[in-house]
Coordinates of C-alpha atoms and ligand atoms in Angstrom, one line a residue:
M1 CA -8.5 -12.3 -4.0
K2 CA -7.6 -14.5 0.0
W3 CA -9.4 -14.0 2.5
W4 CA -6.6 -14.6 4.9
G5 CA -3.3 -13.2 2.5
W6 CA -2.7 -11.7 -0.5
G7 CA -3.5 -11.9 -3.7
D8 CA -4.7 -14.7 -6.1
P9 CA -5.9 -17.5 -3.9
G10 CA -4.8 -20.1 -6.3
K11 CA -1.0 -18.5 -6.0
V12 CA 1.8 -19.4 -3.0
F13 CA 5.0 -18.1 -2.3
P14 CA 6.9 -19.9 -4.7
A15 CA 9.6 -21.3 -2.2
E16 CA 10.8 -24.3 -3.9
R17 CA 12.2 -22.0 -6.5
T18 CA 14.3 -19.9 -3.5
P19 CA 15.7 -22.3 -1.8
A20 CA 18.5 -21.3 0.1
L21 CA 15.7 -18.8 1.7
W22 CA 13.8 -20.8 4.7
P23 CA 17.8 -21.6 5.7
W24 CA 18.5 -18.2 5.7
A25 CA 15.6 -16.6 7.5
K26 CA 15.7 -18.8 9.9
H27 CA 19.2 -18.3 10.9
R28 CA 19.0 -15.1 10.4
L29 CA 15.8 -14.8 12.8
G30 CA 17.0 -17.1 15.0
I31 CA 14.0 -18.9 14.3
D32 CA 13.8 -23.0 15.5
Q33 CA 10.9 -24.1 15.1
E34 CA 9.7 -26.2 11.6
E35 CA 5.8 -26.3 12.0
L36 CA 3.2 -24.8 10.6
I37 CA 0.9 -21.8 11.6
P38 CA -1.9 -22.0 9.0
P39 CA -5.0 -19.5 9.2
V40 CA -8.2 -21.3 10.8
A41 CA -10.0 -23.4 8.6
R42 CA -12.7 -21.0 6.2
E43 CA -15.8 -22.8 7.8
S44 CA -14.7 -22.9 11.7
I45 CA -15.4 -18.7 11.2
R46 CA -18.8 -17.7 12.2
L47 CA -19.4 -14.2 11.3
R48 CA -22.5 -12.0 13.6
R49 CA -26.0 -12.0 11.9
P50 CA -26.4 -9.2 9.8
R51 CA -27.7 -6.3 11.5
I52 CA -30.1 -4.3 9.1
C53 CA -31.6 -1.5 10.0
A54 CA -35.6 -0.8 9.8
G55 CA -36.3 0.5 6.3
L56 CA -32.7 -0.1 4.4
L57 CA -33.2 -3.1 2.4
E58 CA -36.6 -1.6 0.7
K59 CA -34.1 1.7 0.3
L60 CA -31.7 0.0 -1.3
G61 CA -34.0 -2.9 -3.3
A62 CA -35.7 0.8 -4.8
V63 CA -32.5 1.5 -6.7
L64 CA -30.2 -1.6 -6.7
A65 CA -30.8 -5.2 -8.2
A66 CA -30.6 -8.5 -5.8
D67 CA -27.6 -9.3 -7.8
Q68 CA -26.0 -6.1 -6.0
I69 CA -27.3 -6.1 -2.3
S70 CA -25.0 -8.9 -0.2
S71 CA -25.7 -10.3 2.8
D72 CA -23.9 -13.3 2.3
D73 CA -20.6 -14.5 4.6
E74 CA -18.1 -14.9 2.1
E75 CA -18.6 -11.4 0.3
R76 CA -18.8 -9.9 4.6
L77 CA -15.4 -11.7 5.5
L78 CA -13.5 -10.6 2.4
H79 CA -14.3 -6.5 3.4
S80 CA -14.1 -7.0 7.3
Y81 CA -9.7 -6.4 6.4
G82 CA -7.3 -4.5 4.8
K83 CA -3.9 -6.5 4.0
S84 CA -1.7 -5.0 6.7
Y85 CA 0.4 -7.1 9.3
P86 CA -2.5 -6.9 12.5
D87 CA -5.1 -7.4 9.5
L88 CA -3.9 -10.7 8.3
L89 CA -2.7 -11.6 12.7
R90 CA -6.1 -11.3 13.3
V91 CA -8.3 -12.4 10.0
R92 CA -5.8 -15.6 10.1
R93 CA -6.8 -16.4 13.8
G94 CA -10.7 -16.1 12.2
E95 CA -11.2 -13.2 15.0
I96 CA -13.4 -10.9 13.0
P97 CA -16.1 -9.1 15.5
F98 CA -17.2 -6.4 13.6
P99 CA -17.9 -7.3 9.9
P100 CA -20.0 -5.0 7.8
D101 CA -23.7 -6.0 7.9
L102 CA -23.9 -5.9 3.7
V103 CA -22.1 -5.2 1.1
V104 CA -23.2 -3.1 -2.0
F105 CA -22.2 -3.3 -5.5
P106 CA -23.5 -0.3 -7.4
K107 CA -22.8 -0.1 -11.6
S108 CA -22.9 3.3 -12.4
H109 CA -22.3 7.0 -11.1
G110 CA -26.2 7.3 -10.9
E111 CA -26.6 4.0 -8.6
V112 CA -23.8 6.0 -6.0
E113 CA -25.7 8.7 -5.5
A114 CA -29.2 7.1 -5.5
I115 CA -27.2 4.9 -2.7
V116 CA -26.6 7.5 -0.6
R117 CA -29.6 9.6 -0.6
A118 CA -31.3 6.0 0.1
V119 CA -29.2 6.1 3.0
A120 CA -29.1 9.7 4.2
S121 CA -32.1 8.9 6.8
L122 CA -31.5 5.8 7.9
E123 CA -29.3 4.9 11.2
V124 CA -26.2 3.4 8.3
E125 CA -22.3 3.7 8.0
L126 CA -20.7 3.1 4.5
I127 CA -17.6 2.2 3.4
P128 CA -16.2 3.3 0.1
F129 CA -14.2 0.0 -0.8
G130 CA -12.0 -0.6 -3.9
G131 CA -9.4 -3.0 -3.9
G132 CA -8.8 -3.7 -0.1
T133 CA -5.2 -3.7 -0.2
N134 CA -4.9 -0.6 2.1
I135 CA -2.6 -1.5 4.8
V136 CA -3.6 0.7 7.9
G137 CA -6.8 0.3 8.8
G138 CA -9.1 2.7 6.0
I139 CA -11.5 -0.2 5.3
N140 CA -11.9 -1.6 8.2
P141 CA -14.9 -1.5 10.2
G142 CA -15.4 -0.8 13.7
A143 CA -17.6 -1.2 16.7
S144 CA -20.9 0.5 15.4
E145 CA -23.8 -0.2 16.6
R146 CA -25.5 1.5 13.4
T147 CA -25.3 -0.9 10.1
I148 CA -22.3 -1.3 8.4
V149 CA -22.6 -1.0 4.2
T150 CA -19.3 -1.3 2.7
L151 CA -19.9 0.0 -0.8
S152 CA -17.0 -2.1 -3.0
L153 CA -17.1 -0.3 -6.5
R154 CA -16.2 -3.4 -7.8
R155 CA -18.6 -3.6 -11.1
M156 CA -17.8 0.5 -12.0
G157 CA -14.3 -0.3 -13.8
R158 CA -14.7 0.7 -17.4
L159 CA -12.8 3.1 -19.1
L160 CA -15.8 6.0 -20.3
S161 CA -14.2 8.3 -22.5
L162 CA -10.4 9.1 -24.0
D163 CA -9.5 12.1 -25.2
A164 CA -6.7 11.1 -27.3
E165 CA -5.6 14.6 -28.8
S166 CA -5.4 15.8 -25.3
G167 CA -4.2 12.6 -23.1
L168 CA -7.0 12.7 -21.5
A169 CA -9.1 9.2 -20.1
T170 CA -12.1 9.3 -18.2
I171 CA -12.1 5.6 -15.9
E172 CA -14.6 4.4 -13.0
A173 CA -13.0 4.4 -10.0
G174 CA -13.7 0.7 -9.3
A175 CA -11.1 0.1 -12.6
T176 CA -8.2 -1.8 -11.0
G177 CA -5.0 -1.3 -12.3
P178 CA -4.9 -4.3 -14.6
E179 CA -8.4 -3.6 -15.9
I180 CA -6.9 0.2 -16.5
E181 CA -4.1 -0.5 -18.1
E182 CA -5.1 -2.8 -20.7
S183 CA -8.4 -0.8 -21.7
L184 CA -5.9 1.9 -22.2
A185 CA -3.8 -0.1 -24.2
E186 CA -6.7 -0.9 -26.6
R187 CA -7.0 2.5 -27.8
G188 CA -2.8 3.2 -27.3
F189 CA -2.1 4.5 -24.5
S190 CA -1.2 3.9 -21.1
L191 CA -1.4 5.9 -17.6
G192 CA 1.9 4.0 -16.4
H193 CA 0.8 4.3 -12.3
Y194 CA 1.7 1.2 -10.7
P195 CA 2.4 0.7 -7.1
D196 CA 3.0 -2.6 -6.1
S197 CA -0.4 -3.7 -4.9
F198 CA -1.0 -2.5 -8.9
E199 CA -2.8 -6.3 -9.2
Y200 CA -6.3 -5.0 -7.5
S201 CA -6.1 -1.7 -6.0
T202 CA -7.9 0.5 -8.4
L203 CA -8.1 3.9 -9.4
G204 CA -10.4 5.7 -6.9
G205 CA -8.2 4.2 -3.9
W206 CA -5.0 5.2 -5.0
I207 CA -7.0 9.0 -5.4
A208 CA -7.8 8.2 -1.7
T209 CA -4.8 7.2 -0.9
R210 CA -2.6 9.7 -2.5
S211 CA -0.8 6.7 -3.9
A212 CA 3.0 6.8 -5.4
G213 CA 3.6 3.8 -8.7
M214 CA 6.6 2.5 -8.9
Q215 CA 7.3 4.6 -11.8
S216 CA 6.1 8.3 -9.9
D217 CA 9.4 9.9 -10.5
A218 CA 8.5 10.1 -14.5
Y219 CA 4.7 10.4 -14.5
G220 CA 3.7 11.5 -10.9
R221 CA 1.9 10.6 -8.3
I222 CA -1.4 10.1 -8.6
E223 CA -2.3 13.8 -7.7
D224 CA -0.1 14.7 -10.7
L225 CA -2.2 12.3 -12.7
L226 CA -5.6 13.6 -11.9
V227 CA -6.9 16.2 -13.9
S228 CA -11.0 16.0 -12.4
V229 CA -13.0 14.1 -10.1
K230 CA -16.2 12.8 -9.0
L231 CA -17.6 12.5 -5.5
V232 CA -20.3 11.6 -4.5
T233 CA -21.1 13.3 -0.9
A234 CA -24.1 13.7 1.7
A235 CA -24.7 17.3 0.7
G236 CA -24.6 16.4 -3.3
T237 CA -21.8 15.8 -5.8
I238 CA -18.7 17.6 -6.3
A239 CA -17.4 17.0 -10.1
T240 CA -14.2 19.5 -10.9
R241 CA -13.9 20.6 -14.5
T242 CA -12.2 18.7 -16.8
V243 CA -9.5 22.0 -18.0
P244 CA -5.7 22.1 -17.9
A245 CA -5.6 24.9 -15.2
S246 CA -8.2 27.2 -13.1
S247 CA -7.1 29.0 -10.4
A248 CA -11.3 29.0 -9.4
G249 CA -10.0 29.5 -5.5
P250 CA -8.5 26.2 -3.4
D251 CA -7.9 23.2 -5.4
L252 CA -11.1 20.5 -4.7
N253 CA -9.3 18.3 -6.2
R254 CA -6.7 18.0 -3.3
L255 CA -9.5 18.0 -1.0
V256 CA -10.1 14.9 -2.5
L257 CA -6.5 13.0 -2.8
G258 CA -6.4 11.8 0.0
S259 CA -9.8 11.8 1.7
E260 CA -10.0 7.7 2.6
G261 CA -14.2 7.5 2.0
T262 CA -14.4 10.3 4.5
F263 CA -15.8 12.6 2.5
G264 CA -17.3 10.4 0.0
V265 CA -17.7 8.3 -2.8
I266 CA -15.6 8.9 -5.8
T267 CA -17.3 7.3 -8.8
E268 CA -15.1 8.2 -11.8
A269 CA -11.9 10.6 -12.0
T270 CA -10.2 11.8 -15.6
V271 CA -6.6 11.2 -15.3
R272 CA -3.7 12.5 -17.8
V273 CA -2.4 9.5 -19.8
H274 CA 0.7 8.8 -22.5
P275 CA 0.9 6.7 -25.2
V276 CA 2.5 3.1 -24.8
P277 CA 6.1 3.6 -24.9
P278 CA 7.6 1.6 -27.5
A279 CA 10.9 1.4 -26.1
R280 CA 12.1 -0.4 -22.6
D281 CA 14.8 -0.2 -20.6
V282 CA 15.4 -2.1 -17.6
R283 CA 19.0 -2.8 -15.6
G284 CA 20.4 -3.8 -12.4
Y285 CA 23.2 -2.1 -11.2
L286 CA 25.9 -3.0 -7.8
L287 CA 26.7 -0.2 -5.1
R288 CA 29.7 -0.7 -2.9
S289 CA 27.6 0.9 -0.5
F290 CA 23.5 2.5 0.0
E291 CA 25.4 5.7 0.9
D292 CA 26.9 5.3 -3.0
G293 CA 23.9 4.7 -3.9
V294 CA 21.8 7.5 -2.3
A295 CA 24.3 10.0 -4.0
A296 CA 24.0 8.8 -7.0
L297 CA 20.3 8.7 -7.1
H298 CA 20.7 12.1 -5.7
E299 CA 22.6 13.9 -8.4
I300 CA 20.3 12.1 -11.1
R301 CA 17.2 13.4 -9.4
R302 CA 19.1 16.5 -9.6
S303 CA 19.9 16.5 -13.5
S304 CA 17.8 16.9 -15.9
A305 CA 17.2 13.3 -17.5
V306 CA 15.1 11.5 -14.8
P307 CA 14.7 7.7 -15.4
N308 CA 11.1 6.0 -15.0
L309 CA 12.2 3.8 -12.2
M310 CA 14.8 4.1 -9.6
R311 CA 14.9 1.5 -7.0
L312 CA 17.4 1.7 -4.6
Q313 CA 18.0 -1.2 -2.0
D314 CA 20.0 -1.2 1.1
A315 CA 22.5 -4.4 1.7
N316 CA 20.3 -6.3 4.1
E317 CA 17.7 -6.1 1.4
T318 CA 20.3 -7.2 -1.6
E319 CA 21.4 -9.5 0.9
L320 CA 17.6 -10.8 0.9
I321 CA 17.7 -10.9 -2.8
F322 CA 20.4 -12.7 -3.4
V323 CA 19.7 -15.2 -1.3
M324 CA 15.7 -15.3 -3.2
K325 CA 18.1 -16.1 -6.4
T326 CA 20.6 -18.4 -4.5
P327 CA 19.9 -21.8 -6.9
G328 CA 19.6 -24.8 -4.1
G329 CA 23.2 -26.6 -5.9
G330 CA 25.4 -27.9 -9.4
L331 CA 26.9 -25.9 -11.4
K332 CA 24.7 -22.3 -11.3
A333 CA 25.1 -22.8 -6.9
L334 CA 29.2 -23.1 -8.3
L335 CA 29.3 -20.5 -10.2
H336 CA 27.3 -18.5 -8.0
R337 CA 29.7 -19.0 -4.9
L338 CA 32.8 -17.7 -7.7
F339 CA 30.4 -14.7 -8.8
G340 CA 30.3 -13.5 -4.9
R341 CA 33.7 -13.8 -3.8
C342 CA 34.9 -11.8 -7.2
L343 CA 32.2 -8.7 -6.4
R344 CA 34.0 -9.3 -2.7
A345 CA 37.2 -8.8 -3.8
R346 CA 36.6 -6.4 -6.4
G347 CA 35.4 -4.3 -2.8
Y348 CA 31.1 -5.3 -2.7
K349 CA 31.5 -7.0 0.4
R350 CA 27.9 -5.3 2.0
P351 CA 26.6 -4.3 -2.0
S352 CA 23.4 -2.2 -2.9
L353 CA 21.4 -3.3 -5.5
L354 CA 20.0 -0.6 -7.6
I355 CA 17.7 -1.1 -10.6
V356 CA 17.3 1.8 -13.1
G357 CA 14.1 1.5 -16.0
F358 CA 13.5 4.2 -18.5
E359 CA 10.6 3.5 -21.3
G360 CA 9.3 5.7 -24.3
T361 CA 10.6 6.3 -27.7
P362 CA 13.9 4.9 -28.4
A363 CA 15.5 7.7 -28.7
D364 CA 14.7 8.9 -25.6
V365 CA 15.6 6.2 -23.9
Q366 CA 18.5 6.1 -25.2
N367 CA 19.6 9.7 -24.7
R368 CA 18.2 9.7 -21.3
R369 CA 20.0 6.1 -20.4
K370 CA 23.3 8.1 -21.9
A371 CA 22.9 10.9 -19.3
V372 CA 22.3 8.8 -16.9
R373 CA 25.5 6.3 -17.3
P374 CA 28.1 8.4 -16.5
I375 CA 26.9 9.6 -13.2
L376 CA 26.4 5.8 -11.7
R377 CA 30.2 5.1 -12.9
R378 CA 30.9 8.2 -10.9
H379 CA 29.6 6.6 -8.3
G380 CA 31.0 3.3 -8.4
A381 CA 27.6 1.1 -10.2
L382 CA 28.9 -2.4 -11.4
P383 CA 26.1 -2.6 -14.4
L384 CA 24.4 -6.3 -14.4
G385 CA 23.1 -5.5 -17.3
Q386 CA 18.9 -6.3 -18.7
R387 CA 18.9 -9.9 -17.3
A388 CA 19.0 -8.6 -13.7
G389 CA 16.6 -5.8 -14.6
E390 CA 14.3 -8.4 -16.2
S391 CA 14.2 -11.0 -14.1
W392 CA 13.3 -7.7 -11.4
S393 CA 10.7 -6.6 -13.2
K394 CA 9.2 -10.1 -13.8
E395 CA 8.7 -11.0 -9.7
K396 CA 8.6 -7.4 -8.4
Y397 CA 4.5 -8.3 -8.0
D398 CA 5.8 -12.1 -6.1
I399 CA 7.0 -10.3 -3.0
P400 CA 4.3 -9.3 -1.2
Y401 CA 3.4 -13.8 -1.4
L402 CA 6.4 -13.5 1.2
R403 CA 4.8 -11.8 3.5
D404 CA 2.2 -15.1 3.9
F405 CA 4.8 -17.7 4.0
M406 CA 6.5 -16.0 6.4
M407 CA 3.3 -15.8 8.3
D408 CA 3.0 -19.4 8.0
Y409 CA 5.9 -19.9 10.5
G410 CA 5.2 -17.0 13.2
C411 CA 6.9 -14.5 11.9
M412 CA 6.4 -10.5 11.8
V413 CA 6.8 -9.0 8.9
D414 CA 5.5 -5.1 8.1
V415 CA 7.1 -2.2 6.6
A416 CA 6.8 1.5 7.3
E417 CA 7.5 4.3 5.3
T418 CA 8.0 8.3 5.2
S419 CA 9.8 10.9 3.3
C420 CA 12.3 13.3 4.1
T421 CA 14.4 16.3 2.7
W422 CA 18.2 15.0 1.1
G423 CA 19.9 16.3 3.6
R424 CA 18.2 14.0 6.1
V425 CA 17.7 10.7 4.2
L426 CA 20.8 8.8 5.5
P427 CA 20.9 10.5 8.8
L428 CA 17.2 9.3 9.1
Y429 CA 18.3 5.6 7.5
Y430 CA 21.1 5.1 10.1
R431 CA 19.0 5.8 13.2
A432 CA 15.6 3.8 11.9
V433 CA 17.9 0.5 11.2
A434 CA 19.6 1.6 14.8
A435 CA 16.9 1.9 17.0
G436 CA 14.6 -1.3 15.0
E437 CA 17.6 -3.5 15.5
L438 CA 18.3 -2.0 19.4
Q439 CA 14.3 -2.5 19.8
F440 CA 14.6 -6.5 18.8
K441 CA 17.7 -7.2 20.7
S442 CA 15.7 -5.5 23.7
N443 CA 13.2 -8.2 23.5
G444 CA 15.4 -10.6 23.2
L445 CA 14.9 -11.3 19.5
K446 CA 17.3 -12.1 16.6
G447 CA 15.9 -9.2 14.0
Y448 CA 15.8 -8.3 10.0
V449 CA 15.4 -4.2 9.2
S450 CA 16.0 -3.4 6.0
C451 CA 15.5 -0.3 3.8
H452 CA 15.0 0.9 -0.4
I453 CA 14.1 3.9 -1.8
S454 CA 11.3 3.8 -4.3
H455 CA 10.5 7.2 -5.0
T456 CA 12.1 10.2 -5.7
Y457 CA 11.8 14.2 -5.8
P458 CA 14.0 16.4 -6.8
T459 CA 14.0 17.5 -2.9
G460 CA 13.7 14.4 -1.0
A461 CA 13.0 10.5 -1.3
C462 CA 10.5 8.3 0.1
L463 CA 12.5 5.7 2.5
Y464 CA 10.4 2.4 2.6
F465 CA 11.8 0.2 5.6
T466 CA 10.8 -4.0 6.2
Y467 CA 11.6 -5.2 9.4
A468 CA 10.6 -8.9 9.9
S469 CA 10.9 -11.4 12.8
R470 CA 9.8 -14.3 15.1
Q471 CA 6.5 -13.4 17.1
I472 CA 6.1 -13.5 20.2
P473 CA 3.3 -16.1 21.3
G474 CA 0.6 -14.6 23.2
H475 CA 1.7 -11.0 22.5
E476 CA 1.7 -10.8 18.6
I477 CA -0.3 -7.8 18.2
D478 CA 1.3 -5.6 21.2
H479 CA 5.0 -6.8 20.0
Y480 CA 3.5 -5.3 16.4
Y481 CA 2.5 -2.0 17.9
G482 CA 6.8 -1.4 19.5
Y483 CA 7.8 -1.1 16.5
K484 CA 4.7 0.8 14.8
R485 CA 4.9 3.5 17.3
L486 CA 9.3 2.6 17.0
F487 CA 9.8 4.0 13.8
T488 CA 6.4 6.5 13.8
R489 CA 7.7 8.9 16.2
L490 CA 11.4 7.7 14.6
F491 CA 10.2 10.1 11.2
L492 CA 8.1 12.8 13.0
H493 CA 11.2 13.7 15.5
N494 CA 13.3 13.3 12.3
G495 CA 11.4 15.9 9.8
A496 CA 10.1 13.0 8.1
A497 CA 6.7 12.8 6.7
L498 CA 4.3 10.6 9.1
T499 CA 3.3 8.7 5.7
H500 CA 4.7 9.1 2.1
H501 CA 2.1 6.9 0.5
H502 CA 0.2 4.4 2.7
A503 CA -2.1 7.4 4.2
V504 CA -3.7 7.7 7.6
G505 CA -7.1 5.3 8.0
L506 CA -7.3 4.0 11.7
E507 CA -3.0 3.1 12.4
H508 CA -1.9 6.6 12.1
L509 CA -4.5 8.8 13.5
P510 CA -2.2 9.4 16.9
W511 CA 0.1 11.4 14.8
M512 CA -2.3 13.3 11.7
E513 CA -2.6 16.5 14.8
E514 CA 1.0 16.7 15.1
E515 CA 0.9 15.7 11.2
I516 CA -0.7 18.9 9.9
A517 CA -1.5 21.0 13.2
P518 CA -4.4 21.0 15.4
A519 CA -5.7 23.9 12.8
G520 CA -4.9 22.2 10.0
L521 CA -6.9 19.2 11.8
D522 CA -10.5 21.5 12.9
A523 CA -10.1 23.1 9.3
L524 CA -10.3 19.2 7.6
R525 CA -13.3 18.4 10.3
A526 CA -15.2 21.6 9.1
V527 CA -15.1 20.2 5.6
K528 CA -16.2 16.9 6.9
A529 CA -19.0 18.4 8.7
S530 CA -19.9 20.3 5.9
L531 CA -20.0 17.7 3.2
D532 CA -20.6 14.2 5.8
P533 CA -22.7 16.2 8.5
E534 CA -24.1 12.9 9.5
G535 CA -21.1 11.3 9.6
I536 CA -22.1 8.4 7.2
F537 CA -18.8 8.0 5.4
N538 CA -16.0 5.8 6.9
P539 CA -16.2 7.2 10.5
G540 CA -13.5 7.7 12.8
K541 CA -11.0 6.8 9.8
C542 CA -8.1 9.5 8.5
L543 CA -9.6 12.3 11.4
P544 CA -9.5 11.8 14.8
P545 CA -12.4 12.9 15.9
E546 CA -11.1 13.5 19.4
P547 CA -7.3 13.6 20.6
V548 CA -6.3 10.2 20.1
R549 CA -3.4 9.4 21.9
E550 CA -0.3 6.6 20.5
S551 CA -1.2 4.2 23.2
D552 CA -4.8 4.3 22.5
A553 CA -4.1 3.3 18.6
R554 CA -3.5 -0.5 19.4
E555 CA -7.3 -0.7 20.8
R556 CA -8.6 2.4 17.9
S557 CA -7.5 -0.4 14.8
R558 CA -9.4 -3.4 16.6
E559 CA -12.3 -1.4 17.8
W560 CA -13.4 2.2 16.7
R561 CA -16.1 3.3 18.7
T562 CA -19.5 4.9 17.5
P563 CA -18.4 9.2 16.6
S564 CA -20.2 10.7 19.9
S565 CA -22.1 13.2 17.9
V566 CA -23.7 10.1 16.0
P567 CA -27.1 9.6 17.3
S568 CA -27.7 6.0 19.1
P569 CA -29.9 4.0 16.7
S570 CA -33.1 2.5 17.4
P571 CA -32.6 -1.8 17.8
Q572 CA -32.2 -3.4 14.5
P573 CA -33.9 -6.3 13.1
T574 CA -32.0 -9.1 11.6
R575 CA -31.8 -10.4 7.8
Ligands
FAD1 C1 1.1 -5.3 -1.0 C2 1.4 -4.6 -1.2 C3 1.6 -2.9 -1.6 C4 1.1 -2.4 -1.7 N1 2.1 -1.0 -2.6 C5 1.6 -0.2 -2.8 C6 2.5 0.6 -3.4 O1 3.7 0.8 -4.0 N2 2.2 2.1 -3.4 C7 1.1 2.9 -3.0 O2 0.4 4.4 -3.0 N3 0.4 1.9 -2.0 C8 0.7 0.7 -2.2 N4 -0.2 0.3 -0.9 C9 -1.2 0.5 -0.4 C10 -2.7 0.4 -0.8 O3 -2.6 -0.5 -2.3 C11 -2.8 1.8 -1.7 O4 -3.3 2.5 -0.1 C12 -4.2 2.0 -2.8 O5 -4.3 2.9 -3.1 C13 -4.9 1.4 -1.8 O6 -6.2 0.9 -3.4 P1 -7.8 0.1 -3.2 O7 -8.6 0.6 -4.7 O8 -7.0 -1.3 -3.0 O9 -8.6 0.8 -2.2 P2 -8.9 0.3 -0.1 O10 -8.1 -0.1 -0.3 O11 -10.1 -0.5 -0.7 O12 -9.6 1.6 0.5 C14 -8.4 2.5 0.8 C15 -9.6 3.9 0.9 O13 -9.8 4.4 -0.1 C16 -11.2 4.8 0.4 N5 -11.9 3.9 -1.0 C17 -11.2 3.1 -1.6 N6 -12.0 3.5 -3.1 C18 -12.8 5.0 -2.6 C19 -14.1 5.2 -3.3 N7 -14.4 5.1 -4.7 N8 -14.0 6.2 -2.8 C20 -13.9 6.7 -1.6 N9 -13.3 6.6 -1.0 C21 -12.5 5.4 -1.4 C22 -11.4 3.4 1.0 O14 -12.2 3.8 1.8 C23 -10.5 3.5 2.1 O15 -10.2 4.4 3.4 C24 -0.1 -1.2 -1.0 C25 -0.5 -2.4 -0.4 C26 -0.2 -3.9 -0.1 C27 -0.9 -4.9 0.7

């Protein structure tokens, strides 16, 4: 993973394949400069020296080999931030005030237990780290005086067992999406959990953040796939049972789901798997409007034949996709223009692109397609065929690289996601787009706000907004938080969720009490106090230890102070 951006260090956004994109972005966002604002040179970044409390290295050395404990600057840099827009802004400038002091790499559940036991009596905090793809500040160390140890699950990625008869796989928590699918595919199985961060995110991270994959409509979110889990806490290990169902009190799996590393370390989990689907069919459609698309999704979702994948992009997002597909010139460009003219003549003036995908046995795919087709037709969906679907599938993991490309040119690009019941979908959509556009205008900027729906439920849907504009030099972070607050307030005031799948981390802390009520927050704090009495695990994330005001969000994300309940540490010798 790049230290300054998304993905493979050897890969950049393929701008040469999208010649129309930059001229379009310049016009759309009013960008008048061509000057690149690259990340600072790696060599110019100086991290503070690791602060290692007395006894820590001896204790860790007794349970881990030397190559499993690192105070190396490369590792500490890579574990300093997640991948949110403010994370990338800071890391690109070389602002890394609070790197972890150590990174440890356990290789088994037993080693995680031994690490937790070893640090229990020391002035240490532990941050569980999966793939580091978090975009709410969930893995960022804060301004603690204790030694910050990031516990990376990178070396725990094995498929431990497969029960083919019951369709269950037990997998170590550090397994990334590709590792999980490859090891299962060798045995003829698949998990089917594909978040957009699939290439880097891990099973433990998915569970800890209640992740949703792009096929969650068919297979469910990670919480629907999880059967049992092992969580190493300071008070001992919780291992839930691998049984199809239980009524033995409140569900402990649900307590681990969404715990964001604050209760302990997830070391392994048993998840529901299915045979690798032999047939697959992904197609594109154009709807005359986002409203027509929402009506189609609603009707499909309320029917008995749900596709695996439905992604509906509003007119602005569809425009961006078309721009990215526009050829530079020649016959292809001419055909592209003619196609656009033809569409407009048929009433698709500001169309919405819908991707619909099925996988399963050939008969199942055919039956569900047959059931969905008349619904799509009724709502005016124009079939674009399998090529459009396959091209979307091929390029879907390239999109996150676009943000780095735009940031190179001094642009803010971020996302805001929520979920709400069907009746609220369109009103919320209109309000959020209007509010975003108004705020851009009042900041004297040309802005872009778009939305897609990528997860649906019988009861409602997830709305995923993307917004972009020029950065305001010198005020980049405040500028960003203005939009963060705007969208979040709007979601909560319109009966929508604080977050649908990005979790709480630091970014959503100010609104947690409003989301789950003071009594709910107290209950979770009591659980934390019972499992983690010394406040070792990922302090300050997910559960605000004290009332947090909206205006604090910016500072909190930058500098999380140690909760007052933690005793002050003794002076720490450096390594
Ligand atoms: C480009 C991009 C696209 C994304 N798309 C999606 C999407 O489609 N769906 C979605 O749900 N999310 C998405 N995300 C958000 C992110 O990928 C998810 O939150 C993901 O679940 C994080 O997994 P991770 O392994 O990277 O966890 P990390 O980022 O390493 O950690 C996330 C949180 O979980 C905790 N944690 C991690 N591992 C463990 C463990 N083993 N035990 C205890 N706690 C642990 C951490 O302490 C932290 O609080 C996206 C992010 C990016 C940057």
